[in-house]
Amino acid sequence: MTQTLICPSPLGSGVSSSMETLSLTKQSHFRLRLPTPLHIRRGGSHGYPPPFISASAAPRRETDPKKRVVITGMGLVSVFGTDVDVYYDRLLAGESGVGTIDRFDASMFPTRFGGQIRRFTSEGYIDGKNDRRLDDYLRYCLVSGKKAIESAGFDLHNITNKIDKERAGILVGSGMGGLKVFSDGVQSLIEKGYRKITPFFIPYIIPNMGSALLGIDLGFMGPNYSIATACATSSYCIYSAANHIRQGDADLMVAGGTEAPIIPIGLGGFVACRALSTRNDDPQTASRPWDKGRDGFVMGEGAGILVLESLEHAMKRDAPILAEYLGGAVNCDAYHMTDPRADGLGVSTCIESSLEDAGVAAEEVNYINAHATSTPTGDLAEIRAIKNVFRNTSEIKINATKSMIGHCLGASGGLEAIATVKAITTGWLHPTINQFNPEPSIDFDTVAKKKKQHEVNVAISNSFGFGGHNSVLVFSAFKP
């Protein structure tokens, strides 16, 4: 039995008819003819669904091997070094990489610690002459990008003979760009005049130069640019890179973020924002996501980069497939320059859109790598948003990578995406450390203090940035 109801259209001039037809069956399924919202990207031609949307239809994952996106390589520079396995092992051990800053004299600052990278070397990846000139954000980008390419099964000296270089692209962003080169240039101008500004000043401060230099070194001629959305940068880049593959613009994309902000002006700027913890007496416990005693985030630095490929391309070259990128989303709170919406609306909408893009039902998600910066308002706003989407949280485990490496700003999403993929491939979740007095509203399993074994079904990784920029990535184990 089918009943047809005629109702006035609430959609205004964007609909050709002022009446819409609603068909009901005794199973309570319905089909409503509506214009397709642009943010929905599953099914239909050009990535959009057909004009009828069924409320009873199950989410559909991509099946076309040209549009399925897989992760085949990962590379990083972190406070735990440049080896992905070592990085994750130390996360699993619950080790803090935070300590007193010794790169410069920070004794006059109210915050004197951070996730500072020490003993970094670019040997074998950047020639000595260029290495001395580059800002650290560029050095981190080049090393992590090339390590990612190596882990994807390529020989750095013979890459373009193995793939179509015009269909290989790079999308690595930075929230801050060449901060040290900029600071040094301003100081030279003030103290010595414009003639003492290095000719590399402009090229090395602009955020797109990481992608550009990596493209030059690798010979990749496909889509190449950067995105700067503060602390959401890496995830925006990964999302956009995956879409280039889905749209047929590229077979392979190198994507992520890089950041090197631990210099006097970087530290001083965030101190002025009143964003940083001042727990100088115990730096390793300063990053306390979801703990009542949290007093701000801990600045970190580094780079995290993924190699994304179409499934078809990866299988043709017999690439190592680590996990599958199912989908993602980006949006904006449109609320405040630095504060998140207290109700988490922008974030919850972004999570819902990411699941829709991935063809995933909320019930399938059982692991969240949270943004969780250890700020008083941000941590709770994210939790509210998650609860708005996932009505039953009993099966979901959630953890905070930043509790151990600090907040690496534009690089954080890349480093956390790597941690998410490692959780999928190893079956182990790293702990959230420094959980001394948890907020009572955090009724999730936050993997407090000690790693846990967990078979990840579907994982999401959250990243949010100043300006209200939100990004969510969805990953799962690869299943042919």
PDB file of N, CA and C in Angstrom, residues 284-369:
ATOM      1  N   GLN A 284      56.372  17.514  31.587  1.00  0.00           N
ATOM      2  CA  GLN A 284      55.904  16.279  30.977  1.00  0.00           C
ATOM      3  C   GLN A 284      54.451  15.956  31.328  1.00  0.00           C
ATOM      4  N   THR A 285      53.931  16.581  32.359  1.00  0.00           N
ATOM      5  CA  THR A 285      52.515  16.372  32.697  1.00  0.00           C
ATOM      6  C   THR A 285      51.656  17.589  32.345  1.00  0.00           C
ATOM      7  N   ALA A 286      52.219  18.513  31.569  1.00  0.00           N
ATOM      8  CA  ALA A 286      51.507  19.765  31.295  1.00  0.00           C
ATOM      9  C   ALA A 286      50.363  19.591  30.308  1.00  0.00           C
ATOM     10  N   SER A 287      50.521  18.694  29.335  1.00  0.00           N
ATOM     11  CA  SER A 287      49.444  18.459  28.370  1.00  0.00           C
ATOM     12  C   SER A 287      48.485  17.445  28.970  1.00  0.00           C
ATOM     13  N   ARG A 288      47.301  17.920  29.391  1.00  0.00           N
ATOM     14  CA  ARG A 288      46.352  17.099  30.141  1.00  0.00           C
ATOM     15  C   ARG A 288      44.963  17.130  29.506  1.00  0.00           C
ATOM     16  N   PRO A 289      44.792  16.549  28.337  1.00  0.00           N
ATOM     17  CA  PRO A 289      43.467  16.571  27.722  1.00  0.00           C
ATOM     18  C   PRO A 289      42.410  15.959  28.632  1.00  0.00           C
ATOM     19  N   TRP A 290      41.287  16.650  28.749  1.00  0.00           N
ATOM     20  CA  TRP A 290      40.102  16.197  29.498  1.00  0.00           C
ATOM     21  C   TRP A 290      40.338  16.087  31.007  1.00  0.00           C
ATOM     22  N   ASP A 291      41.453  16.586  31.500  1.00  0.00           N
ATOM     23  CA  ASP A 291      41.716  16.573  32.936  1.00  0.00           C
ATOM     24  C   ASP A 291      41.286  17.910  33.531  1.00  0.00           C
ATOM     25  N   LYS A 292      40.723  17.884  34.713  1.00  0.00           N
ATOM     26  CA  LYS A 292      40.280  19.127  35.351  1.00  0.00           C
ATOM     27  C   LYS A 292      41.413  20.129  35.552  1.00  0.00           C
ATOM     28  N   GLY A 293      42.638  19.640  35.680  1.00  0.00           N
ATOM     29  CA  GLY A 293      43.768  20.531  35.937  1.00  0.00           C
ATOM     30  C   GLY A 293      44.421  21.106  34.692  1.00  0.00           C
ATOM     31  N   ARG A 294      43.856  20.887  33.513  1.00  0.00           N
ATOM     32  CA  ARG A 294      44.488  21.408  32.286  1.00  0.00           C
ATOM     33  C   ARG A 294      44.473  22.933  32.303  1.00  0.00           C
ATOM     34  N   ASP A 295      45.552  23.520  31.797  1.00  0.00           N
ATOM     35  CA  ASP A 295      45.642  24.990  31.828  1.00  0.00           C
ATOM     36  C   ASP A 295      46.134  25.565  30.509  1.00  0.00           C
ATOM     37  N   GLY A 296      45.999  24.815  29.438  1.00  0.00           N
ATOM     38  CA  GLY A 296      46.439  25.302  28.134  1.00  0.00           C
ATOM     39  C   GLY A 296      47.218  24.230  27.395  1.00  0.00           C
ATOM     40  N   PHE A 297      47.481  24.486  26.110  1.00  0.00           N
ATOM     41  CA  PHE A 297      48.182  23.466  25.340  1.00  0.00           C
ATOM     42  C   PHE A 297      49.693  23.623  25.440  1.00  0.00           C
ATOM     43  N   VAL A 298      50.390  22.587  24.994  1.00  0.00           N
ATOM     44  CA  VAL A 298      51.854  22.560  24.958  1.00  0.00           C
ATOM     45  C   VAL A 298      52.280  22.626  23.497  1.00  0.00           C
ATOM     46  N   MET A 299      53.102  23.595  23.153  1.00  0.00           N
ATOM     47  CA  MET A 299      53.515  23.743  21.774  1.00  0.00           C
ATOM     48  C   MET A 299      54.451  22.613  21.354  1.00  0.00           C
ATOM     49  N   GLY A 300      54.194  22.063  20.168  1.00  0.00           N
ATOM     50  CA  GLY A 300      55.058  21.049  19.586  1.00  0.00           C
ATOM     51  C   GLY A 300      55.452  21.445  18.179  1.00  0.00           C
ATOM     52  N   GLU A 301      56.178  20.550  17.501  1.00  0.00           N
ATOM     53  CA  GLU A 301      56.596  20.830  16.129  1.00  0.00           C
ATOM     54  C   GLU A 301      56.880  19.514  15.415  1.00  0.00           C
ATOM     55  N   GLY A 302      57.077  19.586  14.093  1.00  0.00           N
ATOM     56  CA  GLY A 302      57.379  18.395  13.323  1.00  0.00           C
ATOM     57  C   GLY A 302      56.639  18.378  12.005  1.00  0.00           C
ATOM     58  N   ALA A 303      56.477  17.184  11.443  1.00  0.00           N
ATOM     59  CA  ALA A 303      55.774  17.009  10.171  1.00  0.00           C
ATOM     60  C   ALA A 303      55.199  15.608  10.122  1.00  0.00           C
ATOM     61  N   GLY A 304      54.057  15.477   9.474  1.00  0.00           N
ATOM     62  CA  GLY A 304      53.434  14.173   9.268  1.00  0.00           C
ATOM     63  C   GLY A 304      52.840  14.120   7.875  1.00  0.00           C
ATOM     64  N   ILE A 305      53.255  13.125   7.083  1.00  0.00           N
ATOM     65  CA  ILE A 305      52.873  13.076   5.668  1.00  0.00           C
ATOM     66  C   ILE A 305      52.461  11.669   5.269  1.00  0.00           C
ATOM     67  N   LEU A 306      51.373  11.578   4.497  1.00  0.00           N
ATOM     68  CA  LEU A 306      50.874  10.323   3.965  1.00  0.00           C
ATOM     69  C   LEU A 306      51.066  10.275   2.458  1.00  0.00           C
ATOM     70  N   VAL A 307      51.233   9.072   1.920  1.00  0.00           N
ATOM     71  CA  VAL A 307      51.143   8.849   0.484  1.00  0.00           C
ATOM     72  C   VAL A 307      49.783   8.212   0.215  1.00  0.00           C
ATOM     73  N   LEU A 308      48.972   8.902  -0.575  1.00  0.00           N
ATOM     74  CA  LEU A 308      47.636   8.433  -0.941  1.00  0.00           C
ATOM     75  C   LEU A 308      47.652   8.019  -2.412  1.00  0.00           C
ATOM     76  N   GLU A 309      46.982   6.912  -2.717  1.00  0.00           N
ATOM     77  CA  GLU A 309      46.897   6.465  -4.106  1.00  0.00           C
ATOM     78  C   GLU A 309      45.505   5.932  -4.387  1.00  0.00           C
ATOM     79  N   SER A 310      45.118   5.953  -5.639  1.00  0.00           N
ATOM     80  CA  SER A 310      43.917   5.215  -6.015  1.00  0.00           C
ATOM     81  C   SER A 310      44.222   3.734  -5.839  1.00  0.00           C
ATOM     82  N   LEU A 311      43.212   2.974  -5.473  1.00  0.00           N
ATOM     83  CA  LEU A 311      43.408   1.534  -5.291  1.00  0.00           C
ATOM     84  C   LEU A 311      43.918   0.901  -6.581  1.00  0.00           C
ATOM     85  N   GLU A 312      43.370   1.343  -7.688  1.00  0.00           N
ATOM     86  CA  GLU A 312      43.798   0.795  -8.976  1.00  0.00           C
ATOM     87  C   GLU A 312      45.293   0.995  -9.188  1.00  0.00           C
ATOM     88  N   HIS A 313      45.777   2.203  -8.930  1.00  0.00           N
ATOM     89  CA  HIS A 313      47.190   2.519  -9.133  1.00  0.00           C
ATOM     90  C   HIS A 313      48.069   1.739  -8.165  1.00  0.00           C
ATOM     91  N   ALA A 314      47.643   1.660  -6.924  1.00  0.00           N
ATOM     92  CA  ALA A 314      48.428   0.948  -5.914  1.00  0.00           C
ATOM     93  C   ALA A 314      48.543  -0.540  -6.245  1.00  0.00           C
ATOM     94  N   MET A 315      47.454  -1.135  -6.708  1.00  0.00           N
ATOM     95  CA  MET A 315      47.474  -2.562  -7.013  1.00  0.00           C
ATOM     96  C   MET A 315      48.300  -2.857  -8.265  1.00  0.00           C
ATOM     97  N   LYS A 316      48.265  -1.952  -9.216  1.00  0.00           N
ATOM     98  CA  LYS A 316      49.042  -2.147 -10.435  1.00  0.00           C
ATOM     99  C   LYS A 316      50.535  -2.213 -10.143  1.00  0.00           C
ATOM    100  N   ARG A 317      50.987  -1.449  -9.160  1.00  0.00           N
ATOM    101  CA  ARG A 317      52.424  -1.457  -8.861  1.00  0.00           C
ATOM    102  C   ARG A 317      52.748  -2.312  -7.634  1.00  0.00           C
ATOM    103  N   ASP A 318      51.750  -3.062  -7.177  1.00  0.00           N
ATOM    104  CA  ASP A 318      51.921  -3.969  -6.040  1.00  0.00           C
ATOM    105  C   ASP A 318      52.445  -3.214  -4.816  1.00  0.00           C
ATOM    106  N   ALA A 319      51.798  -2.094  -4.515  1.00  0.00           N
ATOM    107  CA  ALA A 319      52.224  -1.236  -3.402  1.00  0.00           C
ATOM    108  C   ALA A 319      51.799  -1.826  -2.062  1.00  0.00           C
ATOM    109  N   PRO A 320      52.520  -1.485  -0.995  1.00  0.00           N
ATOM    110  CA  PRO A 320      52.084  -1.898   0.346  1.00  0.00           C
ATOM    111  C   PRO A 320      50.888  -1.060   0.785  1.00  0.00           C
ATOM    112  N   ILE A 321      49.728  -1.669   0.946  1.00  0.00           N
ATOM    113  CA  ILE A 321      48.528  -0.928   1.341  1.00  0.00           C
ATOM    114  C   ILE A 321      48.362  -1.027   2.848  1.00  0.00           C
ATOM    115  N   LEU A 322      48.451   0.115   3.526  1.00  0.00           N
ATOM    116  CA  LEU A 322      48.412   0.159   4.985  1.00  0.00           C
ATOM    117  C   LEU A 322      46.989   0.270   5.525  1.00  0.00           C
ATOM    118  N   ALA A 323      46.177   1.064   4.880  1.00  0.00           N
ATOM    119  CA  ALA A 323      44.809   1.311   5.335  1.00  0.00           C
ATOM    120  C   ALA A 323      44.062   1.996   4.207  1.00  0.00           C
ATOM    121  N   GLU A 324      42.777   2.213   4.406  1.00  0.00           N
ATOM    122  CA  GLU A 324      41.975   2.902   3.399  1.00  0.00           C
ATOM    123  C   GLU A 324      41.431   4.212   3.956  1.00  0.00           C
ATOM    124  N   TYR A 325      41.536   5.241   3.136  1.00  0.00           N
ATOM    125  CA  TYR A 325      40.877   6.519   3.432  1.00  0.00           C
ATOM    126  C   TYR A 325      39.460   6.413   2.886  1.00  0.00           C
ATOM    127  N   LEU A 326      38.478   6.463   3.760  1.00  0.00           N
ATOM    128  CA  LEU A 326      37.091   6.301   3.334  1.00  0.00           C
ATOM    129  C   LEU A 326      36.420   7.612   2.961  1.00  0.00           C
ATOM    130  N   GLY A 327      36.856   8.708   3.583  1.00  0.00           N
ATOM    131  CA  GLY A 327      36.220   9.986   3.294  1.00  0.00           C
ATOM    132  C   GLY A 327      36.617  11.036   4.307  1.00  0.00           C
ATOM    133  N   GLY A 328      36.021  12.197   4.181  1.00  0.00           N
ATOM    134  CA  GLY A 328      36.339  13.289   5.097  1.00  0.00           C
ATOM    135  C   GLY A 328      35.431  14.470   4.863  1.00  0.00           C
ATOM    136  N   ALA A 329      35.673  15.518   5.620  1.00  0.00           N
ATOM    137  CA  ALA A 329      34.881  16.745   5.472  1.00  0.00           C
ATOM    138  C   ALA A 329      35.631  17.914   6.084  1.00  0.00           C
ATOM    139  N   VAL A 330      35.301  19.101   5.619  1.00  0.00           N
ATOM    140  CA  VAL A 330      35.827  20.343   6.201  1.00  0.00           C
ATOM    141  C   VAL A 330      34.677  21.338   6.273  1.00  0.00           C
ATOM    142  N   ASN A 331      34.712  22.189   7.304  1.00  0.00           N
ATOM    143  CA  ASN A 331      33.730  23.271   7.392  1.00  0.00           C
ATOM    144  C   ASN A 331      34.242  24.343   8.343  1.00  0.00           C
ATOM    145  N   CYS A 332      33.372  25.290   8.683  1.00  0.00           N
ATOM    146  CA  CYS A 332      33.776  26.401   9.543  1.00  0.00           C
ATOM    147  C   CYS A 332      32.701  26.670  10.601  1.00  0.00           C
ATOM    148  N   ASP A 333      33.157  26.939  11.836  1.00  0.00           N
ATOM    149  CA  ASP A 333      32.218  27.311  12.903  1.00  0.00           C
ATOM    150  C   ASP A 333      31.496  28.622  12.611  1.00  0.00           C
ATOM    151  N   ALA A 334      32.191  29.546  11.924  1.00  0.00           N
ATOM    152  CA  ALA A 334      31.637  30.884  11.675  1.00  0.00           C
ATOM    153  C   ALA A 334      31.176  31.515  12.989  1.00  0.00           C
ATOM    154  N   TYR A 335      32.055  31.457  13.977  1.00  0.00           N
ATOM    155  CA  TYR A 335      31.657  31.862  15.329  1.00  0.00           C
ATOM    156  C   TYR A 335      32.648  32.823  15.971  1.00  0.00           C
ATOM    157  N   HIS A 336      33.922  32.446  16.078  1.00  0.00           N
ATOM    158  CA  HIS A 336      34.893  33.250  16.817  1.00  0.00           C
ATOM    159  C   HIS A 336      36.289  33.004  16.249  1.00  0.00           C
ATOM    160  N   MET A 337      37.166  33.992  16.423  1.00  0.00           N
ATOM    161  CA  MET A 337      38.509  33.898  15.849  1.00  0.00           C
ATOM    162  C   MET A 337      39.345  32.783  16.478  1.00  0.00           C
ATOM    163  N   THR A 338      39.220  32.584  17.784  1.00  0.00           N
ATOM    164  CA  THR A 338      40.036  31.575  18.462  1.00  0.00           C
ATOM    165  C   THR A 338      39.230  30.559  19.261  1.00  0.00           C
ATOM    166  N   ASP A 339      38.034  30.904  19.699  1.00  0.00           N
ATOM    167  CA  ASP A 339      37.257  30.000  20.553  1.00  0.00           C
ATOM    168  C   ASP A 339      36.346  29.105  19.727  1.00  0.00           C
ATOM    169  N   PRO A 340      36.181  27.845  20.135  1.00  0.00           N
ATOM    170  CA  PRO A 340      35.209  26.977  19.471  1.00  0.00           C
ATOM    171  C   PRO A 340      33.801  27.292  19.957  1.00  0.00           C
ATOM    172  N   ARG A 341      32.819  26.878  19.197  1.00  0.00           N
ATOM    173  CA  ARG A 341      31.445  26.977  19.678  1.00  0.00           C
ATOM    174  C   ARG A 341      31.284  26.061  20.882  1.00  0.00           C
ATOM    175  N   ALA A 342      30.708  26.563  21.945  1.00  0.00           N
ATOM    176  CA  ALA A 342      30.565  25.761  23.161  1.00  0.00           C
ATOM    177  C   ALA A 342      29.691  24.532  22.935  1.00  0.00           C
ATOM    178  N   ASP A 343      28.692  24.659  22.034  1.00  0.00           N
ATOM    179  CA  ASP A 343      27.797  23.529  21.791  1.00  0.00           C
ATOM    180  C   ASP A 343      28.365  22.536  20.787  1.00  0.00           C
ATOM    181  N   GLY A 344      29.525  22.884  20.179  1.00  0.00           N
ATOM    182  CA  GLY A 344      30.180  21.964  19.251  1.00  0.00           C
ATOM    183  C   GLY A 344      29.475  21.793  17.918  1.00  0.00           C
ATOM    184  N   LEU A 345      28.582  22.704  17.556  1.00  0.00           N
ATOM    185  CA  LEU A 345      27.755  22.514  16.360  1.00  0.00           C
ATOM    186  C   LEU A 345      28.584  22.363  15.083  1.00  0.00           C
ATOM    187  N   GLY A 346      29.557  23.241  14.877  1.00  0.00           N
ATOM    188  CA  GLY A 346      30.365  23.145  13.662  1.00  0.00           C
ATOM    189  C   GLY A 346      31.097  21.819  13.570  1.00  0.00           C
ATOM    190  N   VAL A 347      31.608  21.359  14.697  1.00  0.00           N
ATOM    191  CA  VAL A 347      32.352  20.103  14.729  1.00  0.00           C
ATOM    192  C   VAL A 347      31.426  18.912  14.483  1.00  0.00           C
ATOM    193  N   SER A 348      30.275  18.897  15.143  1.00  0.00           N
ATOM    194  CA  SER A 348      29.357  17.761  14.958  1.00  0.00           C
ATOM    195  C   SER A 348      28.877  17.694  13.513  1.00  0.00           C
ATOM    196  N   THR A 349      28.615  18.846  12.903  1.00  0.00           N
ATOM    197  CA  THR A 349      28.210  18.869  11.499  1.00  0.00           C
ATOM    198  C   THR A 349      29.320  18.320  10.606  1.00  0.00           C
ATOM    199  N   CYS A 350      30.567  18.683  10.941  1.00  0.00           N
ATOM    200  CA  CYS A 350      31.711  18.211  10.150  1.00  0.00           C
ATOM    201  C   CYS A 350      31.866  16.693  10.275  1.00  0.00           C
ATOM    202  N   ILE A 351      31.701  16.170  11.484  1.00  0.00           N
ATOM    203  CA  ILE A 351      31.788  14.717  11.678  1.00  0.00           C
ATOM    204  C   ILE A 351      30.700  14.014  10.869  1.00  0.00           C
ATOM    205  N   GLU A 352      29.470  14.522  10.951  1.00  0.00           N
ATOM    206  CA  GLU A 352      28.366  13.914  10.208  1.00  0.00           C
ATOM    207  C   GLU A 352      28.632  13.935   8.700  1.00  0.00           C
ATOM    208  N   SER A 353      29.153  15.053   8.210  1.00  0.00           N
ATOM    209  CA  SER A 353      29.456  15.162   6.778  1.00  0.00           C
ATOM    210  C   SER A 353      30.568  14.201   6.370  1.00  0.00           C
ATOM    211  N   SER A 354      31.539  14.018   7.245  1.00  0.00           N
ATOM    212  CA  SER A 354      32.645  13.105   6.927  1.00  0.00           C
ATOM    213  C   SER A 354      32.139  11.664   6.829  1.00  0.00           C
ATOM    214  N   LEU A 355      31.243  11.283   7.725  1.00  0.00           N
ATOM    215  CA  LEU A 355      30.699   9.925   7.681  1.00  0.00           C
ATOM    216  C   LEU A 355      29.852   9.726   6.430  1.00  0.00           C
ATOM    217  N   GLU A 356      29.126  10.760   6.065  1.00  0.00           N
ATOM    218  CA  GLU A 356      28.315  10.703   4.848  1.00  0.00           C
ATOM    219  C   GLU A 356      29.210  10.538   3.625  1.00  0.00           C
ATOM    220  N   ASP A 357      30.284  11.308   3.597  1.00  0.00           N
ATOM    221  CA  ASP A 357      31.228  11.231   2.486  1.00  0.00           C
ATOM    222  C   ASP A 357      31.888   9.854   2.420  1.00  0.00           C
ATOM    223  N   ALA A 358      32.112   9.259   3.583  1.00  0.00           N
ATOM    224  CA  ALA A 358      32.781   7.963   3.653  1.00  0.00           C
ATOM    225  C   ALA A 358      31.838   6.797   3.401  1.00  0.00           C
ATOM    226  N   GLY A 359      30.532   7.043   3.444  1.00  0.00           N
ATOM    227  CA  GLY A 359      29.579   5.951   3.332  1.00  0.00           C
ATOM    228  C   GLY A 359      29.571   5.084   4.572  1.00  0.00           C
ATOM    229  N   VAL A 360      29.679   5.729   5.727  1.00  0.00           N
ATOM    230  CA  VAL A 360      29.804   5.028   7.007  1.00  0.00           C
ATOM    231  C   VAL A 360      28.664   5.440   7.934  1.00  0.00           C
ATOM    232  N   ALA A 361      28.056   4.481   8.601  1.00  0.00           N
ATOM    233  CA  ALA A 361      27.066   4.777   9.630  1.00  0.00           C
ATOM    234  C   ALA A 361      27.785   5.078  10.940  1.00  0.00           C
ATOM    235  N   ALA A 362      27.187   5.930  11.744  1.00  0.00           N
ATOM    236  CA  ALA A 362      27.824   6.313  13.012  1.00  0.00           C
ATOM    237  C   ALA A 362      28.123   5.092  13.873  1.00  0.00           C
ATOM    238  N   GLU A 363      27.285   4.078  13.800  1.00  0.00           N
ATOM    239  CA  GLU A 363      27.458   2.877  14.630  1.00  0.00           C
ATOM    240  C   GLU A 363      28.710   2.077  14.261  1.00  0.00           C
ATOM    241  N   GLU A 364      29.256   2.329  13.082  1.00  0.00           N
ATOM    242  CA  GLU A 364      30.446   1.591  12.651  1.00  0.00           C
ATOM    243  C   GLU A 364      31.733   2.139  13.262  1.00  0.00           C
ATOM    244  N   VAL A 365      31.704   3.364  13.748  1.00  0.00           N
ATOM    245  CA  VAL A 365      32.913   4.003  14.279  1.00  0.00           C
ATOM    246  C   VAL A 365      33.171   3.506  15.701  1.00  0.00           C
ATOM    247  N   ASN A 366      34.377   3.015  15.948  1.00  0.00           N
ATOM    248  CA  ASN A 366      34.704   2.574  17.315  1.00  0.00           C
ATOM    249  C   ASN A 366      36.047   3.110  17.812  1.00  0.00           C
ATOM    250  N   TYR A 367      36.621   4.091  17.098  1.00  0.00           N
ATOM    251  CA  TYR A 367      37.850   4.735  17.581  1.00  0.00           C
ATOM    252  C   TYR A 367      37.907   6.163  17.061  1.00  0.00           C
ATOM    253  N   ILE A 368      38.244   7.088  17.955  1.00  0.00           N
ATOM    254  CA  ILE A 368      38.409   8.494  17.585  1.00  0.00           C
ATOM    255  C   ILE A 368      39.754   8.986  18.091  1.00  0.00           C
ATOM    256  N   ASN A 369      40.594   9.455  17.170  1.00  0.00           N
ATOM    257  CA  ASN A 369      41.799  10.175  17.558  1.00  0.00           C
ATOM    258  C   ASN A 369      41.386  11.646  17.644  1.00  0.00           C
TER     259      ASN A 369
END
